[in-house]
XYZ file of C-alpha atoms in Angstrom:
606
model
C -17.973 10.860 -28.123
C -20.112 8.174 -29.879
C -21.875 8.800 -32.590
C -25.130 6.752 -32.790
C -27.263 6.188 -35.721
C -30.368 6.839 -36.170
C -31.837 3.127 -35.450
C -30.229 3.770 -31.907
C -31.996 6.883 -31.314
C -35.279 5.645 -32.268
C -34.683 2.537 -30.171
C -34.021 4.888 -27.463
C -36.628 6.712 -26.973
C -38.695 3.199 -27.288
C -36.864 1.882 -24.406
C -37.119 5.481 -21.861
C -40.470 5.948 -22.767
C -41.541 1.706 -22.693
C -39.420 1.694 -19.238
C -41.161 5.190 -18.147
C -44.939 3.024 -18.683
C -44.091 0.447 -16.619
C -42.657 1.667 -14.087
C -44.887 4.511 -13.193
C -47.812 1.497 -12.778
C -45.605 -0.886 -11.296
C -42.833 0.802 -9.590
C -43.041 -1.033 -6.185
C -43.398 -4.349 -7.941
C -40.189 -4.175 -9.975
C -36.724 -4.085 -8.630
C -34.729 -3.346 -11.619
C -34.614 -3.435 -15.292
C -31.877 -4.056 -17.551
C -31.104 -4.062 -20.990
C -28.512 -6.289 -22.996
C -27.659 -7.615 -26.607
C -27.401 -5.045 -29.619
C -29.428 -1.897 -28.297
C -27.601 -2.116 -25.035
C -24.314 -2.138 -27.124
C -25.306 0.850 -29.330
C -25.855 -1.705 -32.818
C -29.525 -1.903 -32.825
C -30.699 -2.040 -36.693
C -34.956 -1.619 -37.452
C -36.114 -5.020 -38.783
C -32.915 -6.731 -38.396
C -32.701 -6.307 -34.495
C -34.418 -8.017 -31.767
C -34.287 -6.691 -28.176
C -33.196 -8.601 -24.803
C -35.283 -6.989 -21.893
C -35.143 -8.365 -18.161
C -37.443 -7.139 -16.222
C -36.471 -8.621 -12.131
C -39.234 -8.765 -9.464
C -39.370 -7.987 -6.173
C -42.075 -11.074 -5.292
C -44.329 -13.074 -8.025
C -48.015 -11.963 -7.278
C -48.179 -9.942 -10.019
C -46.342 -11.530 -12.812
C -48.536 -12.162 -15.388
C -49.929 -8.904 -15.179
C -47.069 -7.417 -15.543
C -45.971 -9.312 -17.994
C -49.225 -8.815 -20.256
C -48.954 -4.747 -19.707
C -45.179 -4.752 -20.545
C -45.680 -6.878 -24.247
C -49.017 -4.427 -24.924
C -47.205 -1.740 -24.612
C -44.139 -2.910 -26.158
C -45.816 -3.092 -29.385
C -48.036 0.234 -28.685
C -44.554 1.551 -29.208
C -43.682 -0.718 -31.828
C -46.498 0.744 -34.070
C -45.344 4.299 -32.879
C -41.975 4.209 -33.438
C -41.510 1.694 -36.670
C -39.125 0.174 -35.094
C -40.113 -3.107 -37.088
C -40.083 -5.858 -34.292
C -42.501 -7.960 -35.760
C -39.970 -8.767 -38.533
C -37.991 -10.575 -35.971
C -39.235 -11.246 -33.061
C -41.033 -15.060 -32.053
C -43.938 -13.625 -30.421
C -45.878 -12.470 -33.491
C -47.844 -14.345 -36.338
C -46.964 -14.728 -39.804
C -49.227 -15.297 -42.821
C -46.897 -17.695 -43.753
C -47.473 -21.591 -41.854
C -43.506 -22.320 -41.953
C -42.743 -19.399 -40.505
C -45.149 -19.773 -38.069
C -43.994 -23.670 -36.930
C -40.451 -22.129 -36.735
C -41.510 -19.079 -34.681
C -43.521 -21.110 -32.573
C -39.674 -23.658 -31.860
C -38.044 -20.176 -31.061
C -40.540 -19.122 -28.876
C -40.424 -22.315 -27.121
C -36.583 -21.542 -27.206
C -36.647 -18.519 -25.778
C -35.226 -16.921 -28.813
C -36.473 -13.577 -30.342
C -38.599 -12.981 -27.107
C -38.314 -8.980 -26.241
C -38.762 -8.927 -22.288
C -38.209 -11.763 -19.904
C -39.896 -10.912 -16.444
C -38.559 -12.848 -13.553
C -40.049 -13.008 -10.360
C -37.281 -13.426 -7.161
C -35.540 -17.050 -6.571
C -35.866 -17.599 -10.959
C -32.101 -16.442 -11.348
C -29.157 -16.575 -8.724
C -27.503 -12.551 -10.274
C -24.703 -13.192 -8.163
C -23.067 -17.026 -9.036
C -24.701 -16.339 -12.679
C -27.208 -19.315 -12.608
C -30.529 -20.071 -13.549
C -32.418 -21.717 -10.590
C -35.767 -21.814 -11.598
C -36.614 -25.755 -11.693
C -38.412 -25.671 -15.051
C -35.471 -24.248 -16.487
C -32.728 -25.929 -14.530
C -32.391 -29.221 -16.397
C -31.920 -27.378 -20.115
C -29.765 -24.730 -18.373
C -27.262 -27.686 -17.020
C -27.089 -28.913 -20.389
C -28.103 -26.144 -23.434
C -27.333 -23.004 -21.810
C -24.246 -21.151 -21.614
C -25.973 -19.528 -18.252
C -22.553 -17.747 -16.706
C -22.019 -16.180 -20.032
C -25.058 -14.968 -20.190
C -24.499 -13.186 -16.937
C -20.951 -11.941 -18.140
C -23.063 -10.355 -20.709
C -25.483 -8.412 -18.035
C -22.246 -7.279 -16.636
C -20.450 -6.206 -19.368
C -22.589 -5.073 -21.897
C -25.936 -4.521 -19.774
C -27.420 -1.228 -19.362
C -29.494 -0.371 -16.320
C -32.733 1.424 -17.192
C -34.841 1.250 -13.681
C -33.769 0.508 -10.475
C -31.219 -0.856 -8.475
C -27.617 -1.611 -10.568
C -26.790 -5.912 -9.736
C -23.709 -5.612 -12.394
C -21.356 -5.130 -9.707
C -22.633 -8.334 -7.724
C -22.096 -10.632 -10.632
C -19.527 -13.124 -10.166
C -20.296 -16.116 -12.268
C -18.132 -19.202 -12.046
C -16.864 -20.037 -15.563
C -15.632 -23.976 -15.987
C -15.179 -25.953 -18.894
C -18.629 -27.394 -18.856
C -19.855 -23.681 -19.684
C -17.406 -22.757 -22.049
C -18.030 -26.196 -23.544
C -21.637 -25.147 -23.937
C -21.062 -21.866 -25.333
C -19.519 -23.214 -28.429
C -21.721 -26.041 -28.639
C -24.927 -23.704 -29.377
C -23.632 -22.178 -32.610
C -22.760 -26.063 -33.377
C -26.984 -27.516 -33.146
C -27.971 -23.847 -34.907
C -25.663 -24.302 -37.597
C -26.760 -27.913 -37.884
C -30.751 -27.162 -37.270
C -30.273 -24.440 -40.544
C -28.783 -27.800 -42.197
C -31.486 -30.047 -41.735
C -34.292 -27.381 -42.600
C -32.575 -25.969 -46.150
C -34.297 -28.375 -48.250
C -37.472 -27.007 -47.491
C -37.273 -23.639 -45.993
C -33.714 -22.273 -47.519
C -34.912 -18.872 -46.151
C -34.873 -19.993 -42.681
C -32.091 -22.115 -42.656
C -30.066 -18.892 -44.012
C -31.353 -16.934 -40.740
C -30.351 -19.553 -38.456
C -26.748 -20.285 -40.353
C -26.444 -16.783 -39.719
C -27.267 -16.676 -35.801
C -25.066 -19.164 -35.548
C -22.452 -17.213 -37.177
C -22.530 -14.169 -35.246
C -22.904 -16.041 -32.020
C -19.892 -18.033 -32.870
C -17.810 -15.082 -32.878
C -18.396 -14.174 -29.024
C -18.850 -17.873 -27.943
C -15.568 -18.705 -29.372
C -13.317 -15.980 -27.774
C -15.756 -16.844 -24.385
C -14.235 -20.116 -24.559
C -10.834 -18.865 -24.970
C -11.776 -16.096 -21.843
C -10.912 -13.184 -24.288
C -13.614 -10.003 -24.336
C -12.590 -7.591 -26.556
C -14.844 -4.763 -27.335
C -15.617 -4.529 -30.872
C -16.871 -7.161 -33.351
C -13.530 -5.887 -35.702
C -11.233 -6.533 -32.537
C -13.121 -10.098 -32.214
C -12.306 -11.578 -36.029
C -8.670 -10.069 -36.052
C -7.963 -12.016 -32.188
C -9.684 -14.883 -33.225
C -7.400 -14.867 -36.437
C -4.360 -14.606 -34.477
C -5.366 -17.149 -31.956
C -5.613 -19.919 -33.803
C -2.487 -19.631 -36.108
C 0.574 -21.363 -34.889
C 3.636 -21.112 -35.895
C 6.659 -24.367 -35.399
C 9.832 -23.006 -35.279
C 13.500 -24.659 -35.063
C 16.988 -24.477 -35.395
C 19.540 -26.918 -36.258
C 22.647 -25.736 -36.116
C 22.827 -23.518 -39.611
C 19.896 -24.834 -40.515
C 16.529 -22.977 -40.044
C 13.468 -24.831 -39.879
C 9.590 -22.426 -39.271
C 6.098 -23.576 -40.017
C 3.391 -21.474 -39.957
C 0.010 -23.303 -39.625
C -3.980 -21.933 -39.500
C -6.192 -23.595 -37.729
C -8.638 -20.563 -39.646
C -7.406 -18.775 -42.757
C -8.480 -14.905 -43.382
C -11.235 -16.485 -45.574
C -12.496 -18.261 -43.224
C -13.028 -15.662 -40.893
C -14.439 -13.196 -43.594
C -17.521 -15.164 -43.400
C -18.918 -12.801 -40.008
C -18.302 -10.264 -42.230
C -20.608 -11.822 -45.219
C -23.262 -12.777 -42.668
C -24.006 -9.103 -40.990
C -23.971 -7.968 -45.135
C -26.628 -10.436 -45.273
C -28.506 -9.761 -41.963
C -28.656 -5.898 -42.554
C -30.031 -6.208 -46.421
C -26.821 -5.335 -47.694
C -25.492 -8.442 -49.356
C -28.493 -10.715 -51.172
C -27.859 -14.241 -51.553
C -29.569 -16.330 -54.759
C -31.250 -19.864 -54.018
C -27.995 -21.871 -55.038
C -25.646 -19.368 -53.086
C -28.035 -19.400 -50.164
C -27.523 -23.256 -49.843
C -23.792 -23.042 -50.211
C -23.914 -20.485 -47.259
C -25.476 -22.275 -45.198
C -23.487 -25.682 -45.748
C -20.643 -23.168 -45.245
C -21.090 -22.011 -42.228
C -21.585 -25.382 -40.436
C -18.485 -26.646 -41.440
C -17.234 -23.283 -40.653
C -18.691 -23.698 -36.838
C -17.335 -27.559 -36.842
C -13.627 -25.743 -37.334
C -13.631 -22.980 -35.609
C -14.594 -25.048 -31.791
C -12.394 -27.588 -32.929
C -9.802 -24.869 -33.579
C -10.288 -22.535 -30.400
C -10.529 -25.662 -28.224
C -6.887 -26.823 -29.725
C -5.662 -23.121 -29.098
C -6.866 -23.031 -25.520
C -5.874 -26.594 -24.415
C -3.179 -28.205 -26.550
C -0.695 -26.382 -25.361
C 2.623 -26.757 -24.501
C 1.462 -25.836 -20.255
C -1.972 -28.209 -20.681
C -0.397 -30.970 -22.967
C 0.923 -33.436 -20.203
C -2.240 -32.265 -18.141
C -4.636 -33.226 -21.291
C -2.235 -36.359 -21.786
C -2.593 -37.507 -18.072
C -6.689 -37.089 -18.765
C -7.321 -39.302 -21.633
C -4.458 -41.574 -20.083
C -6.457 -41.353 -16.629
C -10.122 -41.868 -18.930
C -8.594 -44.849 -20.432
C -7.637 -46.493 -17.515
C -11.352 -45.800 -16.208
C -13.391 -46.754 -19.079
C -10.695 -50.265 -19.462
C -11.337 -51.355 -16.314
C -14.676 -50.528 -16.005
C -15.346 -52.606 -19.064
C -13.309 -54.967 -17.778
C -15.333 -55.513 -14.334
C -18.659 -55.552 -16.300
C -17.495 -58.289 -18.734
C -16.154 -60.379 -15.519
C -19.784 -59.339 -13.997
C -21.032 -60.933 -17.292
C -18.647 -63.831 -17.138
C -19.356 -64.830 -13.765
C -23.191 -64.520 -13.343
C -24.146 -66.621 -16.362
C -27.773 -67.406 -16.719
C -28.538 -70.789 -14.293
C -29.605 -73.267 -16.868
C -32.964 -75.312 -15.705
C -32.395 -79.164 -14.937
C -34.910 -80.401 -17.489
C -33.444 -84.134 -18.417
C -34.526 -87.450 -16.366
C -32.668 -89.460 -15.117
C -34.905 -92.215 -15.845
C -33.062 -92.078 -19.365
C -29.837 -93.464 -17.886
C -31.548 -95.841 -15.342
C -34.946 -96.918 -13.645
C -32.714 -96.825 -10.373
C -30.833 -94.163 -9.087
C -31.063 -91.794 -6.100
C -31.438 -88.154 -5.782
C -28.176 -86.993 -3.500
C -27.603 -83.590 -1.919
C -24.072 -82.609 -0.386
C -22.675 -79.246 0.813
C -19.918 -78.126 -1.078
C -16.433 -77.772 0.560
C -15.922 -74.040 0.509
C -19.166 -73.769 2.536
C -23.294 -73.689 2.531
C -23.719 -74.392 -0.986
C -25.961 -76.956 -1.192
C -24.713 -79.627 -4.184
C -27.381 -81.678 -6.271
C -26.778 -84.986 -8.221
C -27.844 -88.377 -9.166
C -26.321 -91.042 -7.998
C -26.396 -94.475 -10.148
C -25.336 -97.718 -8.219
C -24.198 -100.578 -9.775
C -23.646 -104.197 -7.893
C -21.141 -105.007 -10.479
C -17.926 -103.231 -9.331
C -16.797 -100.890 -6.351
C -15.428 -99.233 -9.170
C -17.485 -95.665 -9.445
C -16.715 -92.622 -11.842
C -17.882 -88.761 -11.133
C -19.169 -87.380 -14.283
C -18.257 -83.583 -14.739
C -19.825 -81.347 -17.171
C -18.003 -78.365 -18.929
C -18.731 -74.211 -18.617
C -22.358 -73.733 -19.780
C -24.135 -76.780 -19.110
C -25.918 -78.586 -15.495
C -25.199 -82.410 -15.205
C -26.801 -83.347 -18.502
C -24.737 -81.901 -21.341
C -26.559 -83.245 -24.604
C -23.821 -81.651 -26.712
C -21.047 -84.409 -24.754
C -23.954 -86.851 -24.497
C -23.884 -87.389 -20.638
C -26.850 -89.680 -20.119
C -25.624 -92.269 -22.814
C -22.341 -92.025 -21.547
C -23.415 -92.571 -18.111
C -25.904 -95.763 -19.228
C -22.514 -96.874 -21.335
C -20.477 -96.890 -18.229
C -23.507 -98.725 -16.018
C -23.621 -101.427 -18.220
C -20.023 -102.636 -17.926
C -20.197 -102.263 -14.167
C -19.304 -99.081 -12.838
C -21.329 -97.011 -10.676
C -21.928 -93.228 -11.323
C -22.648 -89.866 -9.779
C -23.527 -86.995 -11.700
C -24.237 -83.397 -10.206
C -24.655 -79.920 -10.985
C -21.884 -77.442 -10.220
C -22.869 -73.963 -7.965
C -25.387 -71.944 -9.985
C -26.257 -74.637 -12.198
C -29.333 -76.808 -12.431
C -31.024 -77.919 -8.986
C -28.110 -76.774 -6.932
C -27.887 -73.399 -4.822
C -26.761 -69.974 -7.259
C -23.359 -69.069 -6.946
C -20.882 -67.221 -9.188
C -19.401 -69.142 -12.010
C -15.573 -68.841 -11.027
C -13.982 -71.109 -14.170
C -12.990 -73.635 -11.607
C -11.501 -72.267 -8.712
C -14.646 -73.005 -6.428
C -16.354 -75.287 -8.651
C -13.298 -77.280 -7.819
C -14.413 -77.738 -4.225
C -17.912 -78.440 -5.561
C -16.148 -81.890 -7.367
C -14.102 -82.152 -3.724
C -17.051 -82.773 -1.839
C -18.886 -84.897 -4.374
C -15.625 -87.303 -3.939
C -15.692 -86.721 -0.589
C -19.938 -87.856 -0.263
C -18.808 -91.154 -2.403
C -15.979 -91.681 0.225
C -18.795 -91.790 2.971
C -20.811 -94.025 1.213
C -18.153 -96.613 1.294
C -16.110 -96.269 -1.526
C -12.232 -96.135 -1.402
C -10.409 -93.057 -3.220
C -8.573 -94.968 -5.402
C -11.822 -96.610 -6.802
C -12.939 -93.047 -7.555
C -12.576 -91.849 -11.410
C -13.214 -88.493 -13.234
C -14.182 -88.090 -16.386
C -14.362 -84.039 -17.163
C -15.042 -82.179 -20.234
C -14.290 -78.555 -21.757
C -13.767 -76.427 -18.756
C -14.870 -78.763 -16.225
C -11.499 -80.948 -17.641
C -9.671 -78.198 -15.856
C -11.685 -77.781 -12.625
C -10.911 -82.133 -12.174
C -7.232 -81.154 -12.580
C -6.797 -78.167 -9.827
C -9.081 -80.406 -7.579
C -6.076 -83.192 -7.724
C -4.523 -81.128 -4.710
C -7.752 -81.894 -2.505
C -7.929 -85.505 -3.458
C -5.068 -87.156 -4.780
C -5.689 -90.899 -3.860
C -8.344 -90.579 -6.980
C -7.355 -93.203 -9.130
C -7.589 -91.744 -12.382
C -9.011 -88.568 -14.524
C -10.346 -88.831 -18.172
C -9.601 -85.434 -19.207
C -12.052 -84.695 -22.557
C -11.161 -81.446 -24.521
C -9.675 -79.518 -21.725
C -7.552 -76.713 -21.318
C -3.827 -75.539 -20.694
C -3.498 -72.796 -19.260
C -6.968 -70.204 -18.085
C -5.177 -67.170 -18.415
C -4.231 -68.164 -22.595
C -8.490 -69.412 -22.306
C -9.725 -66.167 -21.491
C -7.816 -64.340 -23.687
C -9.244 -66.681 -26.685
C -12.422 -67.160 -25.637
C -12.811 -63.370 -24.600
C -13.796 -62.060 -28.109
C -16.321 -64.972 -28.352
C -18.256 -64.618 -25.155
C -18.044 -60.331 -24.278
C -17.187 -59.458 -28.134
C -13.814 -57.319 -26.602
C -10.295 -57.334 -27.618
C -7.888 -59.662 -26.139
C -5.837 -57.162 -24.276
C -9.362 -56.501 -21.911
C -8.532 -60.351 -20.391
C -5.945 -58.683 -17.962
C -8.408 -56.191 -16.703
C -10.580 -59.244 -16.115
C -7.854 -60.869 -14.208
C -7.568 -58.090 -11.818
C -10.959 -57.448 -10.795
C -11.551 -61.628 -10.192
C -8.194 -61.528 -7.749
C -8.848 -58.116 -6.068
C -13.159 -57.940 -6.030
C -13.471 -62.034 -6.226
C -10.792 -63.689 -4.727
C -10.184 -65.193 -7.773
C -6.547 -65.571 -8.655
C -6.477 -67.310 -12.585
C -2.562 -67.776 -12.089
C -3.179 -70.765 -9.869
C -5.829 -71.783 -11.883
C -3.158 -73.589 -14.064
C -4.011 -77.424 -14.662
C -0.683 -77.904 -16.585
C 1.324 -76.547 -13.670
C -0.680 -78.746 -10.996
C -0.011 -82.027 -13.819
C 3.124 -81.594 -12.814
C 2.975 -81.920 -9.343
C 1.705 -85.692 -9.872
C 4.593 -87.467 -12.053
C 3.371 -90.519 -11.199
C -0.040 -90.139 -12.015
C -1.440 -91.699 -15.360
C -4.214 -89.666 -17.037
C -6.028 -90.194 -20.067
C -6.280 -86.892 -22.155
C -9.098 -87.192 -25.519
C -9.416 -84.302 -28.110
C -10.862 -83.950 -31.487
C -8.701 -82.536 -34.273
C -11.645 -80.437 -35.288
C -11.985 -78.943 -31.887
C -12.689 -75.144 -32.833
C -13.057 -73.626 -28.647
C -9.831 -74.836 -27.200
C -7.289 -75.833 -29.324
C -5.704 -79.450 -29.602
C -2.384 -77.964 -28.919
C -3.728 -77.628 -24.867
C -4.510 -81.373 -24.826
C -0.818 -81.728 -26.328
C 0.909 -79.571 -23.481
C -0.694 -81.291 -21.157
C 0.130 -84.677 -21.974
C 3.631 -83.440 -22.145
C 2.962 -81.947 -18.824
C 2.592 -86.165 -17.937
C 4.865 -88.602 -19.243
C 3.261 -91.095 -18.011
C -0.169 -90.269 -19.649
C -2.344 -91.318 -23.287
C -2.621 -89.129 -25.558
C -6.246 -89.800 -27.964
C -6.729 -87.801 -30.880
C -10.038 -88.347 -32.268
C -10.190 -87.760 -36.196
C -13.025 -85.415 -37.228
C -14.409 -85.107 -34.029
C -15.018 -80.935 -32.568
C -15.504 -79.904 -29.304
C -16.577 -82.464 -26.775
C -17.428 -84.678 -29.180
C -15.417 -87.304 -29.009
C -18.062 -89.883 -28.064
C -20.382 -88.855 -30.426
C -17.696 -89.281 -32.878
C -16.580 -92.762 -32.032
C -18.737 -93.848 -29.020
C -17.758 -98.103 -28.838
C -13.863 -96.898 -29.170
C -14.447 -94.079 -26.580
C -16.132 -96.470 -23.659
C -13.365 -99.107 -24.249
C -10.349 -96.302 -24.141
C -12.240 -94.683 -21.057
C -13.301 -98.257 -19.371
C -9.636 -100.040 -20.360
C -8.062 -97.041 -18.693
C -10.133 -96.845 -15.417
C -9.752 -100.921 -15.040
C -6.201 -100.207 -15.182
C -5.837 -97.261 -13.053
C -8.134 -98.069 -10.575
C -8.250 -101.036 -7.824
């Protein structure tokens, strides 16, 4: 037989006489009431003790009345009984304004609030969930809700009505049991943040968070035993492991703690110092307090570990992250190809009145369809010689860094006629993805192609490329090899050993993310960079003569591509340019750079 104290008594007669009041005026209104939290479990302590009372409705007409009649007579009996409620509960006033702001947050909390009455559709009794809308969106997130139901069915005490404990079923997942620890965690850490300037308050919320730790924690684990005793000594045992082999006569254990017995000891110290019996001074209050959030910080660390890193759930929890890596890599990876290949178009703002007073605004479509191609086309009655100027990754027709226009007036003044344009997505022709050169190449194609029907023979057709658009002349070479020759300025190897240096530059990721790139351009694209290869396609055209040009000081692609392709073509030139960085090579030397560029296309060319 139980022997209950005389707190329990009192509190017992408050509850069959405050149940009796409301029932016999409401009695056809209310379908049951039930009772959980320390009086339902026989622990109820005056002043220290709050009280959980849910009263369920059978329809919501007369809520608020109810409601109003229940809390006056709650604290009718209050005054009768001493039982000392205003002490702790949310719903009184203090004197004091800091305990006011902070009962007015636990209010709005729902903490400390005596009777909850809940008209039908508010809770779901039988999957244990909260339904009402207003509360739904913290309940997803804050509120352990399907403990909470455990709780009406294990511990709750029917005092009117019909008994629901038998139709509760909640569905415990991980989410839940994630959010049962994670309460004690923001308590802990609220009692933190507030012990500067109301130590007394942060000790009362260190210690909720304490004593609510103790049944969240085993919740998580899906262990319920009866008393709070029975609760520290599992929880003890739980979390220490013990490592233990044999090697032939030799004899290897290791016993480890995820919690010590001091550690624990600390429930202990913080129902001493919720029932009066243990007093804390100022400086012990704050080490307490600091305490028990580190305390809370181990102990979900530590029953997580003992529920899930085990020897059953390790390849399981292995295969997870493994599976969440893959996910979050190639996610990444598809957004920084999304970034990659949908620059920003850049506005055509230059005139072409700066290279010549004559020219001739010229629109093709491009060879891999509708994509209408713009350019300026330069004639001069000189030559039938004509060269395609090509600008690099970021830039429309006019690239002021390379110094198109004066390059182009250069080359117009010793007789050759030129056509610039703007790749796809770039300047006055029609948006398209930026694909590093494996449509941009039939973008070039075509421009050869519109000089062709103009009258101009392939093998009086020149390139001269820079940067990246060095690379997209090269893989074009298939489409139109009778071009006579291609000035290849600062251009790249390989585009698989370019994205992986230019990768940390452009997205700010790690190299390794470049073959996560790779696989979204081939699969969602189309885009396969292993063919995009400009050494490999060199190759294919022995006896083709190019002229490759790179500065020594070239910090975005390295001399050493200019090098492997010229070895890529015996038959080529080689020009280093002393001091000169990227794509500056005619800025650097611009007389030497027209005669190296004009002596090789009079060469080259017929």
């Amino acid at each position: 037989m139980t022997i209950l104290s005389s707190d329990q008594k009192i509190i017992n007669k408050f509850l069959k006489e405050l149940v009796e009041k409301i029932t016999d005026k409401y009695s056809e209104d209310i379908d049951f009431i039930i009772l959980f939290g320390s009086a339902a479990r026989g622990e109820f302590k005056r002043g220290v003790s709050d009280i959980d009372l849910v009263i369920q409705l059978k329809n919501s007409q007369r809520q608020k009345e109810i409601e109003m009649y229940s809390t006056k007579i709650f604290w009718e009996l209050n005054r009768k009984y001493q039982t000392k409620f205003e002490r702790v509960l949310s719903t009184t006033k203090s004197p004091n304004i800091i305990d006011n702001f902070f009962k007015h947050i636990e209010k709005g909390a729902h903490l400390y609030v005596p009777i909850f009455v809940f008209p039908p559709g508010w809770l779901d009794w039988e999957k244990g969930r909260i339904t009402r809308l207003r509360w739904r969106l913290p309940s997803i997130f804050f509120i352990h809700q399907a403990f909470i139901f455990e709780k009406f069915k294990e511990e709750g005490k029917i005092l009117y009505g019909r008994d629901v404990r038998s139709l509760i079923h909640p569905k415990i997942n991980f989410w839940e049991r994630w959010k049962a620890i994670q309460i004690p965690f923001w308590l802990s850490l609220f009692s933190v943040a507030i012990l500067p300037f109301a130590f007394k308050q942060a000790v009362k919320y260190a210690i909720k968070a304490v004593l609510y730790e103790l049944g969240s924690a085993l919740d998580f684990m899906d262990i319920k035993p009866k008393t709070k005793a029975e609760r520290i000594k599992i929880l003890e045992k739980r979390t220490t492991g013990v490592f233990e082999r044999k090697f032939i006569d030799f004899h290897f254990k290791l016993t480890f703690n995820l919690l010590s017995s001091r550690d624990v000891g600390i429930f202990s110290q913080a129902s001493q110092i919720k029932s009066g019996v243990l007093h804390l001074t100022h400086k012990d209050s704050n080490k307490f307090v600091v305490r028990v959030f580190w305390f809370v910080i181990r102990t979900n660390w530590s029953v997580f570990l003992a529920r899930y890193f085990t020897k059953k759930n390790l390849i399981s929890v292995l295969v997870g992250i493994i599976t969440l890596a893959i996910i979050v890599y190639f996610s990444i990876s598809f957004y920084a190809l999304y970034k990659l290949i949908h620059p920003k178009p850049k506005p055509l703002t230059a005139s072409p009145i700066h290279i010549s007073q004559e020219y001739e605004d010229v629109l093709f479509l491009s060879k891999s369809g509708d994509i209408k191609i713009s350019g300026w086309f330069f004639k001069s009655s000189k030559s039938d010689k004509v060269i395609i100027l090509v600008s690099g990754s970021d830039q429309n027709r006019i690239d002021p860094g390379y110094g198109t226009d004066k390059v182009a007036h250069d080359l117009l003044s010793r007789g050759f006629s030129v056509l610039l344009f703007d790749f796809r997505g770039r300047g006055n022709s029609d948006y398209a993805i930026y694909s590093i050169g494996a449509f941009e190449r039939y973008d070039l194609t075509a421009a050869h192609d519109y000089l062709v029907r103009r009258g101009y023979a392939s093998d009086s057709i020149g390139i001269i490329a820079i940067s990246l658009g060095a690379g997209t002349a090269i893989l074009s070479l298939p489409q139109i090899p009778q071009v006579c020759g291609i000035v290849a300025d600062s251009g790249y190897a390989d585009i698989r050993t370019l994205i992986s240096r230019e990768l940390p530059g452009r997205s700010r990721l790690p190299k390794f993310f470049s073959w996560g790139i790779s696989f979204w351009a081939r699969t969602f694209y189309k885009v396969k960079f292993d063919e995009l290869i400009p050494t490999e396609v060199i190759r294919k055209f022995p006896d083709k003569k190019f002229l490759f040009i790179h500065g020594n000081k070239d910090e975005d692609i390295p001399i050493q591509d200019s090098i492997l392709l010229s070895k890529a073509s015996p038959k080529s030139e080689l020009w280093i340019v002393p001091e000169a960085g990227h794509v500056k090579a005619y800025q650097t030397a611009p007389k030497e750079y027209i005669r190296r560029v004009t002596n090789y296309f009079n060469e080259v060319c017929n």
